[in-house]
mmCIF file of C-alpha atoms in Angstrom:
data_model
loop_
_atom_site.group_PDB
_atom_site.id
_atom_site.type_symbol
_atom_site.label_atom_id
_atom_site.label_comp_id
_atom_site.label_asym_id
_atom_site.label_seq_id
_atom_site.Cartn_x
_atom_site.Cartn_y
_atom_site.Cartn_z
ATOM 1 C CA MET A 1 123.120 128.392 111.610
ATOM 2 C CA THR A 2 124.049 126.672 108.365
ATOM 3 C CA VAL A 3 122.629 127.258 104.916
ATOM 4 C CA THR A 4 120.888 123.875 105.141
ATOM 5 C CA GLU A 5 119.062 124.682 108.382
ATOM 6 C CA GLN A 6 116.767 127.689 108.483
ATOM 7 C CA GLU A 7 116.140 129.870 111.547
ATOM 8 C CA SER A 8 112.756 128.155 111.854
ATOM 9 C CA GLY A 9 114.495 124.810 112.296
ATOM 10 C CA GLU A 10 113.351 123.623 108.891
ATOM 11 C CA LEU A 11 115.782 121.549 106.874
ATOM 12 C CA THR A 12 116.689 121.791 103.217
ATOM 13 C CA VAL A 13 116.715 118.758 100.951
ATOM 14 C CA GLU A 14 120.484 118.547 101.412
ATOM 15 C CA ALA A 15 120.191 118.467 105.201
ATOM 16 C CA VAL A 16 117.556 115.723 105.048
ATOM 17 C CA LEU A 17 119.760 113.717 102.675
ATOM 18 C CA ARG A 18 122.629 113.915 105.184
ATOM 19 C CA GLN A 19 120.376 112.615 107.978
ATOM 20 C CA LEU A 20 118.533 109.847 106.138
ATOM 21 C CA PRO A 21 119.400 107.220 103.533
ATOM 22 C CA VAL A 22 117.256 108.697 100.748
ATOM 23 C CA THR A 23 117.870 110.328 97.403
ATOM 24 C CA PRO A 24 116.430 113.603 96.142
ATOM 25 C CA ARG A 25 114.333 111.579 93.698
ATOM 26 C CA THR A 26 112.893 109.507 96.554
ATOM 27 C CA LEU A 27 111.886 112.681 98.385
ATOM 28 C CA ARG A 28 110.197 114.034 95.247
ATOM 29 C CA TYR A 29 108.429 110.732 94.639
ATOM 30 C CA TYR A 30 107.141 110.555 98.208
ATOM 31 C CA GLU A 31 105.812 114.085 97.715
ATOM 32 C CA GLU A 32 104.181 113.134 94.400
ATOM 33 C CA VAL A 33 102.309 110.205 95.959
ATOM 34 C CA GLY A 34 101.294 112.254 98.998
ATOM 35 C CA LEU A 35 103.350 110.534 101.697
ATOM 36 C CA ILE A 36 105.172 113.723 102.691
ATOM 37 C CA ALA A 37 104.999 117.402 101.859
ATOM 38 C CA PRO A 38 107.515 120.183 102.333
ATOM 39 C CA SER A 39 106.525 122.452 105.197
ATOM 40 C CA SER A 40 107.522 125.527 103.197
ATOM 41 C CA ARG A 41 109.809 126.832 100.486
ATOM 42 C CA THR A 42 112.651 129.306 100.425
ATOM 43 C CA SER A 43 112.319 132.540 98.490
ATOM 44 C CA GLY A 44 114.219 130.719 95.727
ATOM 45 C CA GLY A 45 111.643 127.910 95.665
ATOM 46 C CA HIS A 46 113.739 125.269 97.428
ATOM 47 C CA ARG A 47 111.814 122.797 99.565
ATOM 48 C CA LEU A 48 112.083 122.911 103.346
ATOM 49 C CA TYR A 49 111.063 120.165 105.769
ATOM 50 C CA ASP A 50 110.065 120.553 109.406
ATOM 51 C CA GLN A 51 110.941 118.028 112.116
ATOM 52 C CA GLU A 52 107.500 116.399 111.919
ATOM 53 C CA THR A 53 108.002 115.676 108.206
ATOM 54 C CA VAL A 54 111.493 114.294 108.844
ATOM 55 C CA GLU A 55 110.078 112.007 111.555
ATOM 56 C CA ARG A 56 107.332 110.881 109.160
ATOM 57 C CA LEU A 57 110.001 110.137 106.563
ATOM 58 C CA GLN A 58 111.951 108.112 109.146
ATOM 59 C CA GLN A 59 108.791 106.123 109.884
ATOM 60 C CA ILE A 60 108.255 105.471 106.161
ATOM 61 C CA LEU A 61 111.813 104.196 105.820
ATOM 62 C CA ARG A 62 111.458 101.938 108.893
ATOM 63 C CA LEU A 63 108.216 100.479 107.560
ATOM 64 C CA LYS A 64 109.763 99.800 104.157
ATOM 65 C CA GLU A 65 112.944 98.309 105.557
ATOM 66 C CA ASN A 66 111.665 96.389 108.569
ATOM 67 C CA LEU A 67 108.261 95.252 107.378
ATOM 68 C CA GLY A 68 108.681 95.281 103.618
ATOM 69 C CA VAL A 69 105.398 97.098 103.140
ATOM 70 C CA SER A 70 104.329 98.851 99.967
ATOM 71 C CA LEU A 71 103.929 102.603 99.712
ATOM 72 C CA GLN A 72 100.148 102.146 99.679
ATOM 73 C CA GLU A 73 100.357 100.152 102.910
ATOM 74 C CA ILE A 74 102.627 102.818 104.369
ATOM 75 C CA ARG A 75 100.076 105.480 103.461
ATOM 76 C CA GLU A 76 97.343 103.453 105.208
ATOM 77 C CA ILE A 77 99.487 103.076 108.333
ATOM 78 C CA LEU A 78 100.398 106.762 108.414
ATOM 79 C CA ASP A 79 96.765 107.760 107.872
ATOM 80 C CA ALA A 80 95.746 105.468 110.732
ATOM 81 C CA GLU A 81 98.442 107.003 112.961
ATOM 82 C CA GLN A 82 97.098 110.475 112.182
ATOM 83 C CA ALA A 83 93.556 109.308 112.939
ATOM 84 C CA LEU A 84 94.741 107.872 116.260
ATOM 85 C CA ASP A 85 96.450 111.156 117.162
ATOM 86 C CA ALA A 86 93.302 113.133 116.289
ATOM 87 C CA LEU A 87 91.119 110.772 118.317
ATOM 88 C CA ARG A 88 93.479 111.029 121.281
ATOM 89 C CA GLN A 89 93.338 114.835 121.126
ATOM 90 C CA SER A 90 89.547 114.832 120.803
ATOM 91 C CA PHE A 91 89.300 112.454 123.742
ATOM 92 C CA HIS A 92 91.345 114.787 125.958
ATOM 93 C CA GLN A 93 89.427 117.855 124.806
ATOM 94 C CA ASN A 94 86.128 116.263 125.883
ATOM 95 C CA ARG A 95 86.996 115.244 129.436
ATOM 96 C CA GLN A 96 83.606 116.374 130.722
ATOM 97 C CA ASP A 97 81.570 114.382 128.189
ATOM 98 C CA GLN A 98 81.851 110.670 128.963
ATOM 99 C CA ASP A 99 79.588 109.681 126.058
ATOM 100 C CA ARG A 100 81.879 111.460 123.600
ATOM 101 C CA GLN A 101 84.925 109.908 125.238
ATOM 102 C CA LEU A 102 83.382 106.473 124.801
ATOM 103 C CA GLU A 103 82.720 107.232 121.118
ATOM 104 C CA TYR A 104 86.347 108.297 120.647
ATOM 105 C CA THR A 105 87.547 105.229 122.523
ATOM 106 C CA ASP A 106 85.412 102.933 120.341
ATOM 107 C CA ARG A 107 86.765 104.567 117.182
ATOM 108 C CA TYR A 108 90.325 104.338 118.536
ATOM 109 C CA ILE A 109 89.840 100.621 119.174
ATOM 110 C CA GLU A 110 88.405 100.184 115.660
ATOM 111 C CA VAL A 111 91.416 101.873 114.043
ATOM 112 C CA LEU A 112 93.855 99.781 116.095
ATOM 113 C CA ARG A 113 92.024 96.555 115.248
ATOM 114 C CA HIS A 114 92.141 97.440 111.559
ATOM 115 C CA LEU A 115 95.888 98.088 111.774
ATOM 116 C CA ILE A 116 96.454 94.774 113.530
ATOM 117 C CA GLU A 117 94.344 92.928 110.933
ATOM 118 C CA LYS A 118 96.453 94.455 108.139
ATOM 119 C CA MET A 119 99.652 93.457 109.921
ATOM 120 C CA ASP A 120 98.342 89.936 110.532
ATOM 121 C CA GLU A 121 97.579 89.610 106.811
ATOM 122 C CA LYS A 122 101.108 90.745 105.971
ATOM 123 C CA ILE A 123 102.612 88.351 108.525
ATOM 124 C CA LYS A 124 100.538 85.476 107.135
ATOM 125 C CA SER A 125 101.685 86.246 103.605
ATOM 126 C CA VAL A 126 105.351 86.546 104.583
ATOM 127 C CA THR A 127 105.124 83.361 106.683
ATOM 128 C CA ALA A 128 103.653 81.443 103.747
ATOM 129 C CA MET A 129 106.466 82.690 101.510
ATOM 130 C CA ARG A 130 109.052 81.732 104.113
ATOM 131 C CA ASN A 131 107.532 78.260 104.453
ATOM 132 C CA ARG A 132 107.743 77.725 100.692
ATOM 133 C CA TYR A 133 111.428 78.640 100.760
ATOM 134 C CA GLN A 134 111.975 76.434 103.792
ATOM 135 C CA GLU A 135 110.424 73.478 101.926
ATOM 136 C CA ARG A 136 112.664 74.123 98.915
ATOM 137 C CA LEU A 137 115.691 74.338 101.184
ATOM 138 C CA GLN A 138 114.787 71.068 102.878
ATOM 139 C CA LYS A 139 114.314 69.302 99.525
ATOM 140 C CA SER A 140 117.706 70.599 98.394
ATOM 141 C CA LEU A 141 119.378 69.477 101.619
ATOM 142 C CA ASP A 142 117.727 66.043 101.321
ATOM 143 C CA PHE A 143 118.889 65.798 97.717
ATOM 144 C CA ARG A 144 122.416 66.769 98.660
ATOM 145 C CA GLU A 145 122.507 64.305 101.553
ATOM 146 C CA ASN A 146 121.027 61.408 99.580
ATOM 147 C CA GLY A 147 122.835 62.101 96.348
ATOM 148 C CA ILE A 148 121.571 61.919 92.811
ATOM 149 C CA ARG A 149 119.338 58.941 92.086
ATOM 150 C CA LYS A 150 119.431 57.568 88.570
#
């Protein structure tokens, strides 16, 4: 067991930094805005992160890198994921009550539709931006091919 990994399996800031492409400042900022939270602290006050928090951090990084979403959008996605998990658990805990299961299913569908709407908006915005760049590229290629007109 290393100094960076506790007996509980929690990781220190240093261990997280070795696993993920983040800085200590990024971790602190994500904590400040409520995206992640340390699972506990050492007796010396150092932050420790459990595997669930590390996985959440990986998801945040994927969303930022792959989708180019803002931290606010990331928070909305993560909140929706938590809501989906809670609904799924509630659904399974109420196997005998079909009416409750239908309520949970309807809410689950609502959350998923909202997520898809948000993603569609983002895709539409990115597509519009791409199209503008494509038009500029085409004008530049046409100019280059046809030469300067005086």
